[in-house]
mmCIF file of C-alpha atoms in Angstrom:
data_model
loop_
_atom_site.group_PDB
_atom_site.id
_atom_site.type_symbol
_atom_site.label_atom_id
_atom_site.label_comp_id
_atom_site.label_asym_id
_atom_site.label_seq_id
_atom_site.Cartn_x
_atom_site.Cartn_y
_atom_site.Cartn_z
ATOM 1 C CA UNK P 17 20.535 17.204 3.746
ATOM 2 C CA UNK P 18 18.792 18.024 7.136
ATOM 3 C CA UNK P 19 18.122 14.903 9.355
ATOM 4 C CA UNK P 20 15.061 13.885 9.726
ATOM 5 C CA UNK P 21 13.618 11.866 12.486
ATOM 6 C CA UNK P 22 11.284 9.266 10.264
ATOM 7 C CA UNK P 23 10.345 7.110 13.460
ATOM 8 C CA UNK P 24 9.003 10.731 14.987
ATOM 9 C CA UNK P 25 7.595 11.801 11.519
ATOM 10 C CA UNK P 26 5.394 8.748 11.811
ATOM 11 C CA UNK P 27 4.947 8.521 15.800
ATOM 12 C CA UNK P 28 6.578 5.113 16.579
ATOM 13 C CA UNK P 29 9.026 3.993 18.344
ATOM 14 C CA UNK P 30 12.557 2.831 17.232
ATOM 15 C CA UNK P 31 11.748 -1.051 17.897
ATOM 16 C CA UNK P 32 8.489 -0.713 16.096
ATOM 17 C CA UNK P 33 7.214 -3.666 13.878
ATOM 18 C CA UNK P 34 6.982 -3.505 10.173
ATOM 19 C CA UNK P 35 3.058 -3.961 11.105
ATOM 20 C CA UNK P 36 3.109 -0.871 13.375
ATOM 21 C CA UNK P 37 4.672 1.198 11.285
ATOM 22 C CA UNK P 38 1.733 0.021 8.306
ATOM 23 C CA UNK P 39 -0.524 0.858 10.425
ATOM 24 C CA UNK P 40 0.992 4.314 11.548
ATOM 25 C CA UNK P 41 1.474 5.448 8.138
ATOM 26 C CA UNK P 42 -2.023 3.972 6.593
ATOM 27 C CA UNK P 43 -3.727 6.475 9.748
ATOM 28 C CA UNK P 44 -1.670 9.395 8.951
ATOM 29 C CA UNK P 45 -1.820 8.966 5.088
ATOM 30 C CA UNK P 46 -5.261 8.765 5.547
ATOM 31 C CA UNK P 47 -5.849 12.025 7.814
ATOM 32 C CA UNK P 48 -3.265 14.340 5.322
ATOM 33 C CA UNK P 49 -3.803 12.854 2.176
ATOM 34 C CA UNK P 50 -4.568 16.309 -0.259
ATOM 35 C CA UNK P 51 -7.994 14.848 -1.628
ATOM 36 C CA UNK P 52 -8.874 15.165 1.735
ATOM 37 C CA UNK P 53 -7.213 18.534 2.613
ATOM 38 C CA UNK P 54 -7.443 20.304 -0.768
ATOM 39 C CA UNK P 55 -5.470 23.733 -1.320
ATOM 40 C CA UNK P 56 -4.067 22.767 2.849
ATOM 41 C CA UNK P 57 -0.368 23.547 1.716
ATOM 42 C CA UNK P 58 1.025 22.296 5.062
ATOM 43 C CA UNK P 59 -1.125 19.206 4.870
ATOM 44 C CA UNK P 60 0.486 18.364 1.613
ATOM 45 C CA UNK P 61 3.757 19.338 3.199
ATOM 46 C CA UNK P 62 3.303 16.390 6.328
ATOM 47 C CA UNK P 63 1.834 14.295 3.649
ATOM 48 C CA UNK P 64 5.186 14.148 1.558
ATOM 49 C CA UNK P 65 6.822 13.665 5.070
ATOM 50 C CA UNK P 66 4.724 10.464 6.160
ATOM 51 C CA UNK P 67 5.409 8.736 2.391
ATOM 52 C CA UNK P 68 9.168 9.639 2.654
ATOM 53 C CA UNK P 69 9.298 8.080 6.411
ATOM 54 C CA UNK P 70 7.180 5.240 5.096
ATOM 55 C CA UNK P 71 9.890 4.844 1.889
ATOM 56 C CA UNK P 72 12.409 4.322 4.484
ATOM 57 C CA UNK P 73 11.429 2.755 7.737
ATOM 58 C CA UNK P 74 8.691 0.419 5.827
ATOM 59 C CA UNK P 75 11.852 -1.236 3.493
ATOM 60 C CA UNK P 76 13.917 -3.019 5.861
ATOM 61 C CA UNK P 77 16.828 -2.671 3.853
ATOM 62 C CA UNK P 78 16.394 0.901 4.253
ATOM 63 C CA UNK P 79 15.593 0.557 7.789
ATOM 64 C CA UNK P 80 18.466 -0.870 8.526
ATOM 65 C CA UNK P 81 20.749 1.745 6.586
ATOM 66 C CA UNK P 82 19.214 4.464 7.906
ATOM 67 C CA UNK P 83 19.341 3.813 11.762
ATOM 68 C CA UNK P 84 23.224 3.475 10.854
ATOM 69 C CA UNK P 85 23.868 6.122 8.681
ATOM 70 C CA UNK P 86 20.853 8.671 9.154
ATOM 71 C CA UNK P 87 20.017 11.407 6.636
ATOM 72 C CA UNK P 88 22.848 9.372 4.373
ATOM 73 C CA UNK P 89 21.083 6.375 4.499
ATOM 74 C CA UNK P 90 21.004 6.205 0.564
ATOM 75 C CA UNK P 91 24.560 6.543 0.269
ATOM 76 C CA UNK P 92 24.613 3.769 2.877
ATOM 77 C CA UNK P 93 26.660 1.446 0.153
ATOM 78 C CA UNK P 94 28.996 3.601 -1.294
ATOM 79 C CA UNK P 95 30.257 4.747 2.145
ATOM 80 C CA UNK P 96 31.180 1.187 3.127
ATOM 81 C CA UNK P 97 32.619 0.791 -0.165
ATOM 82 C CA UNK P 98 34.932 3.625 0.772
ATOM 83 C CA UNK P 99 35.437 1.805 4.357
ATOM 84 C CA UNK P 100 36.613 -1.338 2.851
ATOM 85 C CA UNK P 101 38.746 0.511 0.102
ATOM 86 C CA UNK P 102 40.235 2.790 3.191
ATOM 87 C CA UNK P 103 41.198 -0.361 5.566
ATOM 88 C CA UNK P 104 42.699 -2.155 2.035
ATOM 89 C CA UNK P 105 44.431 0.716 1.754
ATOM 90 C CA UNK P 106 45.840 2.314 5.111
ATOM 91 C CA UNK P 107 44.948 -0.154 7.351
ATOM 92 C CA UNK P 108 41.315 0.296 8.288
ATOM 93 C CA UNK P 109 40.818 3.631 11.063
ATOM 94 C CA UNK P 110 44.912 3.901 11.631
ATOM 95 C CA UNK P 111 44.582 5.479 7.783
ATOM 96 C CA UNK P 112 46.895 8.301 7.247
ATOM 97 C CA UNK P 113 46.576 11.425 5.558
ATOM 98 C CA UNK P 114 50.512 13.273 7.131
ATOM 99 C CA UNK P 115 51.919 12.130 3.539
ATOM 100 C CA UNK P 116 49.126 14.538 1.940
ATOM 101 C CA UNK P 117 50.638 17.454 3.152
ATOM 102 C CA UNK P 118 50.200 19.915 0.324
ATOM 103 C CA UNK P 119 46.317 18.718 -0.034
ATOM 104 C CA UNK P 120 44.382 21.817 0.952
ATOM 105 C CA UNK P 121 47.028 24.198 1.254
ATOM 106 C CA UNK P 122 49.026 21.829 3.957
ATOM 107 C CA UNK P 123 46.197 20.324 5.932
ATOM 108 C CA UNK P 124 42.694 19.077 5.291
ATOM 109 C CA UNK P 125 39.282 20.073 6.599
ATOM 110 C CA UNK P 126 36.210 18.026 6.760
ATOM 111 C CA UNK P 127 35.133 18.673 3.186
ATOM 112 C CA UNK P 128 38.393 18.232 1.812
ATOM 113 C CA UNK P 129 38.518 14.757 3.179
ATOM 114 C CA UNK P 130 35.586 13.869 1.618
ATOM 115 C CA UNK P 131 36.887 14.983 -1.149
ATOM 116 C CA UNK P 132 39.820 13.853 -1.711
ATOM 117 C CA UNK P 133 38.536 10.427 -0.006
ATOM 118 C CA UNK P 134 35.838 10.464 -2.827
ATOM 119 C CA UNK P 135 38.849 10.952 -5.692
ATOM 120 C CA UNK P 136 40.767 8.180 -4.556
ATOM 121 C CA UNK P 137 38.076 5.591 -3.893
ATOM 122 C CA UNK P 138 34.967 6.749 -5.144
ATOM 123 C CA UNK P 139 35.500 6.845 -8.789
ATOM 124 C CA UNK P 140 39.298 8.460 -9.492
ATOM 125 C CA UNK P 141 40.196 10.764 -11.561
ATOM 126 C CA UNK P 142 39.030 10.781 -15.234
ATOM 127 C CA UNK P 143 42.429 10.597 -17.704
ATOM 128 C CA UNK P 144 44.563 13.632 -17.658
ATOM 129 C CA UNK P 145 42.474 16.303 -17.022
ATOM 130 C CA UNK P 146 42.503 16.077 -13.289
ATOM 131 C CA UNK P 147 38.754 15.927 -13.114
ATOM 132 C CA UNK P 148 36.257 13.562 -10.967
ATOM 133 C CA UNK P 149 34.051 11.440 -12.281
ATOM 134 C CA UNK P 150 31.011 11.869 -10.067
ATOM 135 C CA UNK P 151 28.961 9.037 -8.657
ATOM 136 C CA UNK P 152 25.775 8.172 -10.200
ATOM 137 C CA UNK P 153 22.704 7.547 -7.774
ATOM 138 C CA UNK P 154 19.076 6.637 -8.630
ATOM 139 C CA UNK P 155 16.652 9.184 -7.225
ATOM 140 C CA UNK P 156 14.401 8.481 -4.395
ATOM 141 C CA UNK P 157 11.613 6.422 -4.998
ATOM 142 C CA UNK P 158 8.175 7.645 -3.777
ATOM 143 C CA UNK P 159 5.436 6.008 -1.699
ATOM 144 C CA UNK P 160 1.532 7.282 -2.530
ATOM 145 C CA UNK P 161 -1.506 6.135 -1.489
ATOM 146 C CA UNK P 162 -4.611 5.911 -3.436
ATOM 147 C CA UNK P 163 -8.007 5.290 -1.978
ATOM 148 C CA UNK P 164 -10.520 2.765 -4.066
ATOM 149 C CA UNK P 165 -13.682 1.156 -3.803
ATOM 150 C CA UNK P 166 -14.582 -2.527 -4.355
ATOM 151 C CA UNK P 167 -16.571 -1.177 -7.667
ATOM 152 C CA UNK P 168 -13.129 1.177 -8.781
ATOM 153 C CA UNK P 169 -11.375 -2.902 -8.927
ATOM 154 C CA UNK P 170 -14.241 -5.183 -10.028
ATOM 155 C CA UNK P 171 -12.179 -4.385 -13.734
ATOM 156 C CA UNK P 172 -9.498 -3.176 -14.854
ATOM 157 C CA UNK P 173 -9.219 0.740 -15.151
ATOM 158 C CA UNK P 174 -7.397 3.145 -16.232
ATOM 159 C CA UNK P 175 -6.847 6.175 -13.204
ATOM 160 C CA UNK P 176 -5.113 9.381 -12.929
ATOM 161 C CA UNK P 177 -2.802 10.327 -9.695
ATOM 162 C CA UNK P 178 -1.192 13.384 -9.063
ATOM 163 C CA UNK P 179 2.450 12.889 -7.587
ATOM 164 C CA UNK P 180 4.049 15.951 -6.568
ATOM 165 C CA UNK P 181 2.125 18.020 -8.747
ATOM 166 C CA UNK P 182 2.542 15.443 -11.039
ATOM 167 C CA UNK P 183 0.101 13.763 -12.825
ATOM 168 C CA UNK P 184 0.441 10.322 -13.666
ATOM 169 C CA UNK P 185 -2.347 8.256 -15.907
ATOM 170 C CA UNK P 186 -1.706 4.285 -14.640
ATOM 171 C CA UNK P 187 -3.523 1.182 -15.447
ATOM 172 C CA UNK P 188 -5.305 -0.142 -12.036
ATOM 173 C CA UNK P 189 -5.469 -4.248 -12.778
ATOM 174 C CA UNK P 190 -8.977 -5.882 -11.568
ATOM 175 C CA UNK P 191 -8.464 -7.561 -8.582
ATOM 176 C CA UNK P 192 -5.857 -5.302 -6.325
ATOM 177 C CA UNK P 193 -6.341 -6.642 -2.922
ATOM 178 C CA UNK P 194 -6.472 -3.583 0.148
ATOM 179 C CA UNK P 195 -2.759 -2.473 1.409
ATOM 180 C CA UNK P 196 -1.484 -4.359 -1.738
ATOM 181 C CA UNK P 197 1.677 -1.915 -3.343
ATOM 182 C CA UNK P 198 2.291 -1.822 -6.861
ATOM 183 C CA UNK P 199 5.880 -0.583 -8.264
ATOM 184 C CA UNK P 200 6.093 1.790 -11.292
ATOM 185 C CA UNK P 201 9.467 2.094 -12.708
ATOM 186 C CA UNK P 202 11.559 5.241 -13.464
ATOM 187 C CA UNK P 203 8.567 7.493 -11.957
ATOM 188 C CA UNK P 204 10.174 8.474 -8.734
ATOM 189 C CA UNK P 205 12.671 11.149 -7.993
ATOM 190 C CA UNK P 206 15.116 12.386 -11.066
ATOM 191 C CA UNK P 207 18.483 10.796 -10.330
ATOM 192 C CA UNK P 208 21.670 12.191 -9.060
ATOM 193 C CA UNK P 209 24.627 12.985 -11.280
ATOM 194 C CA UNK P 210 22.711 11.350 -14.037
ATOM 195 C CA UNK P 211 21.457 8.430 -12.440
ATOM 196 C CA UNK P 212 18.199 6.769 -13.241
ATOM 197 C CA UNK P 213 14.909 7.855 -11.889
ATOM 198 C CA UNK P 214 14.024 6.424 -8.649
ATOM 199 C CA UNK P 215 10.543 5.031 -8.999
ATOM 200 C CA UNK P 216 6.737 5.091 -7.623
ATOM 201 C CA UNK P 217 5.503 2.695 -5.334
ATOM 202 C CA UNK P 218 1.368 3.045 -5.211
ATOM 203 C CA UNK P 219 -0.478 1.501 -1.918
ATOM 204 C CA UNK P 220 -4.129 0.675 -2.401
ATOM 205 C CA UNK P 221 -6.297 1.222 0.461
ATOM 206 C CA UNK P 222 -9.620 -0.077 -0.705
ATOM 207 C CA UNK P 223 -13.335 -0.257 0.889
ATOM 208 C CA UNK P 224 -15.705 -2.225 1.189
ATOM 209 C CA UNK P 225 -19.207 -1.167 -0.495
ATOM 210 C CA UNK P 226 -22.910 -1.186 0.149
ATOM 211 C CA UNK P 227 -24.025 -4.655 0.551
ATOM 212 C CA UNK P 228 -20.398 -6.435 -0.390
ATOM 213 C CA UNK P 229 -17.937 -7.920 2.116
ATOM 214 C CA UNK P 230 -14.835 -8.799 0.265
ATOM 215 C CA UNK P 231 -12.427 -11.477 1.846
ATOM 216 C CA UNK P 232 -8.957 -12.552 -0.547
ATOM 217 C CA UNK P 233 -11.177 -13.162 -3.384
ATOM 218 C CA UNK P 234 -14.463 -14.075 -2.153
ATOM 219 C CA UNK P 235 -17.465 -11.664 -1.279
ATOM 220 C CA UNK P 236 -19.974 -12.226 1.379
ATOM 221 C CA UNK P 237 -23.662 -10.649 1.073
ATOM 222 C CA UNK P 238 -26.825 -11.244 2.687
ATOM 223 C CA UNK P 239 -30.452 -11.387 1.514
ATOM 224 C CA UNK P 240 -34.314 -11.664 3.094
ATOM 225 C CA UNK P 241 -36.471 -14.326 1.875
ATOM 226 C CA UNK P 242 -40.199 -14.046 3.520
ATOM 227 C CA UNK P 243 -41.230 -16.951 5.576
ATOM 228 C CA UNK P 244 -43.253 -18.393 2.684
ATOM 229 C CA UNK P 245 -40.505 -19.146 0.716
ATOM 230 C CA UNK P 246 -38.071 -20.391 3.501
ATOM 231 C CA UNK P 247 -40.774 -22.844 4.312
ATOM 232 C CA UNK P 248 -41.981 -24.041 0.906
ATOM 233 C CA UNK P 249 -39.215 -22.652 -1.218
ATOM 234 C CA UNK P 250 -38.887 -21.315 -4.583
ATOM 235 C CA UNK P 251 -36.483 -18.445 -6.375
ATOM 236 C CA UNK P 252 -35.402 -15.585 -5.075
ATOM 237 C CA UNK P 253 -33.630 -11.999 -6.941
ATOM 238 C CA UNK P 254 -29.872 -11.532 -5.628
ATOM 239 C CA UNK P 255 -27.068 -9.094 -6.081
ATOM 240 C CA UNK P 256 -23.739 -9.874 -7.252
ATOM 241 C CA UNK P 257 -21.462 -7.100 -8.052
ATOM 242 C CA UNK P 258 -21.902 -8.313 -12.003
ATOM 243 C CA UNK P 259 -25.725 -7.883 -11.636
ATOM 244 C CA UNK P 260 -28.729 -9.730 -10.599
ATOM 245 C CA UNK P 261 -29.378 -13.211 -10.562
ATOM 246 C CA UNK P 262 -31.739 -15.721 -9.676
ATOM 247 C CA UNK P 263 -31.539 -18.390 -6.835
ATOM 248 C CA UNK P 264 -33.031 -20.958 -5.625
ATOM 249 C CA UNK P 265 -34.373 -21.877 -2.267
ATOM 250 C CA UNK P 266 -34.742 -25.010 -0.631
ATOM 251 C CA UNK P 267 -37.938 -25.697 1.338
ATOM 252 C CA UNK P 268 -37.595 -25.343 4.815
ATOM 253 C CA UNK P 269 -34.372 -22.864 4.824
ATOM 254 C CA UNK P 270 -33.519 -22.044 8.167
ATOM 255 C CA UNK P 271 -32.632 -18.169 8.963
ATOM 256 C CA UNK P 272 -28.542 -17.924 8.164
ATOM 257 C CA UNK P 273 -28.344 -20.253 5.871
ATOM 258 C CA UNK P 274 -25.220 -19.451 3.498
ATOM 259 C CA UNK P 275 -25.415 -20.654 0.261
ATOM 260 C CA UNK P 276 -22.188 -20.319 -2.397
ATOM 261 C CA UNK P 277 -22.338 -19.132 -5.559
ATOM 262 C CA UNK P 278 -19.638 -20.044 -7.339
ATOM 263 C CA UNK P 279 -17.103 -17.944 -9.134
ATOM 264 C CA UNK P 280 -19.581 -14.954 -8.669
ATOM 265 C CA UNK P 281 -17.017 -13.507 -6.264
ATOM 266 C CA UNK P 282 -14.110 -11.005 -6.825
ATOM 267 C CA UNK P 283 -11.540 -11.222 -9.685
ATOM 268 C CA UNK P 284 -8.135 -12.616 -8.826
ATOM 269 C CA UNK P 285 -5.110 -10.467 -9.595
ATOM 270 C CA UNK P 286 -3.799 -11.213 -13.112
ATOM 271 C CA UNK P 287 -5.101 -14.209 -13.812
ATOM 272 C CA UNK P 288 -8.047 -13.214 -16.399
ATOM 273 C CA UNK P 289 -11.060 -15.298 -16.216
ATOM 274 C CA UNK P 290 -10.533 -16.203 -12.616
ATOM 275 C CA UNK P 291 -12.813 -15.139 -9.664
ATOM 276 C CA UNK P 292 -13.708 -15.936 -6.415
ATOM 277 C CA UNK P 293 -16.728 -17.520 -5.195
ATOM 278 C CA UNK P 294 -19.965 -14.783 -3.451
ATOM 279 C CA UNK P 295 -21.047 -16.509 -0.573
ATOM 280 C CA UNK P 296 -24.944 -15.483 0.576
ATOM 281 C CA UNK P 297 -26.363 -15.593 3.726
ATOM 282 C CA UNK P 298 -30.147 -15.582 4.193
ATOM 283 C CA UNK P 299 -32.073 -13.566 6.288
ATOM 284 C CA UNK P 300 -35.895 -14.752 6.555
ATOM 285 C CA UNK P 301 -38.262 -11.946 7.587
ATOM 286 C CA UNK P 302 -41.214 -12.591 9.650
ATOM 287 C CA UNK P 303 -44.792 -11.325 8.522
ATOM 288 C CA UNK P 304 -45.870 -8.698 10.672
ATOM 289 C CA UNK P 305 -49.657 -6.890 10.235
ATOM 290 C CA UNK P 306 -51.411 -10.212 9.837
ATOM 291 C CA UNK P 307 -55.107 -10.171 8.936
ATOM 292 C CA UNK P 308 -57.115 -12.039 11.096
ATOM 293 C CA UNK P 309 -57.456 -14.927 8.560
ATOM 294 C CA UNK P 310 -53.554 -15.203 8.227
ATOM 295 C CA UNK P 311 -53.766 -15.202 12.051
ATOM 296 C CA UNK P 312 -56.408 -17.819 11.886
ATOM 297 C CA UNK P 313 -53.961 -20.214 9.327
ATOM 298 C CA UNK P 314 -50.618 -19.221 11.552
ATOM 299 C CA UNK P 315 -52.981 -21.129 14.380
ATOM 300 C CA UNK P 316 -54.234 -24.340 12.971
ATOM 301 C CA UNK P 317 -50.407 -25.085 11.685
ATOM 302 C CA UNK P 318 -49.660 -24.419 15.177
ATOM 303 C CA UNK P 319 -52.281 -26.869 16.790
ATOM 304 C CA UNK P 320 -51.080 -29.157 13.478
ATOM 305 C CA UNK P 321 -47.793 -29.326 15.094
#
């Protein structure tokens, strides 16, 4: 396996934070991401680069294995299995090999150290056959991300991916908050040697719409009154993402009022039947092209006052 530089692969530096390298990967995900570059094979190419550097450098567990071990990273455990078996065994680094003479042909190469290191600590042999078991390893698990809007989450939806030309069909649960990862088992990479399938890891990134600020679980909207009924009140039409509905005004509602509607807001993540509150900010609009006899009442509540 060639090495790959991940920290390059995503532009940051070594000591980056885990929230540089989010951000780093959500910019270049975004720029590559095939929906965006369709039939661009070397777009898909860097985009399968940026989610592999992501898998690695955004896991700090992974992190940490591979800025010891490099493009081996995911054999990080068993070699320091076979470290601690070596040291039990010869005396940690003074380990030696002279009484193996006739391994090889009379000496030993690097491959036939791993080798033969791998058939005495890494499994044995299997009965009297002379042959190695080989060691099992999941596959590598995948990073994707998928780009939603506040409507695609209002409820819970069933939505098709494509994954390495690949197309998965996965239920999307109402209420997935932006950046928020879901894991899907066993739909990674195949494993190794007959291990089991690595699996999918799915990052939302998810806008805002029309009209709709969304905040955790609460929305924030706006809507004009005329000055009649901010001075006298009365009812007044407003959106919420389920439709409609009316509200009232209190006389003498001052421009940027917010008002709270109560679990009009968005749903919460698997809890059914819970939601957030939409929280509405009022906007009064002036009149403009009075007549002269609106002009006329506009000046005897003035001299009134």
């Amino acid at each position: 396996m060639a090495y790959i530089d991940y920290y390059k692969v995503l532009g940051v530096d070594k000591n980056a934070s885990e929230s540089d390298i989010k951000k780093a990967y959500r910019k270049l995900a975004r720029k590559y991401h095939p929906d965006l570059n369709p039939g661009d094979k070397k777009a898909e190419k860097k985009f399968k680069e940026i989610n592999e550097a992501n898998e690695v450098l955004s896991n700090p567990e992974n992190r940490k294995k591979y800025d010891k071990y490099g493009e081996h990273w995911q054999h990080a455990d068993e070699i320091e299995k076979q470290r601690a078996q070596q040291k039990a065994y010869g005396g940690g680094a003074g380990f030696d090999f002279s009484g193996f003479g006739g391994f090889g042909g009379g000496g030993y190469d690097e491959s036939d150290y791993s080798d033969f290191f791998q058939s005495m600590f890494g499994g044995g042999f299997s009965g009297a056959s002379g042959q190695r078991r080989n060691v099992r390893y999941k596959g590598q698990d995948i990073q994707a991300q998928l780009h939603l809007n506040l409507r695609d989450v209002y409820t819970t939806q069933k939505h098709t991916i494509n994954v390495n030309g690949k197309k998965i069909r996965i239920t999307i649960p109402a209420g997935v908050q932006d950046g928020q990862t879901i894991r899907i088992k066993g739909m990674g990479g195949p494993g190794i040697n007959g291990g089991p399938n690595g699996d999918l890891y799915i990052t939302f990134a998810i806008d805002d719409i029309p009209g709709f600020k969304r905040v955790g679980n609460d929305l924030y909207s706006k809507a004009d009154i005329d000055l009649y009924t901010a001075v006298l009140g009365g009812d007044t039409m407003v959106d919420t993402m389920s439709g409609k509905v009316k509200l009232k005004v209190k006389p003498g509602t001052q421009c940027g009022t917010k008002v709270r509607l109560k679990g009009k807001g968005f749903p919460v993540y698997k809890q059914e039947g819970k939601y957030g509150d939409l929280y509405v900010t009022f906007n009064v609009k002036i009149p403009t092209n009075l007549s002269d006899k609106q002009k006329e009442l506009f000046e005897q509540l003035a001299k009134l006052k």
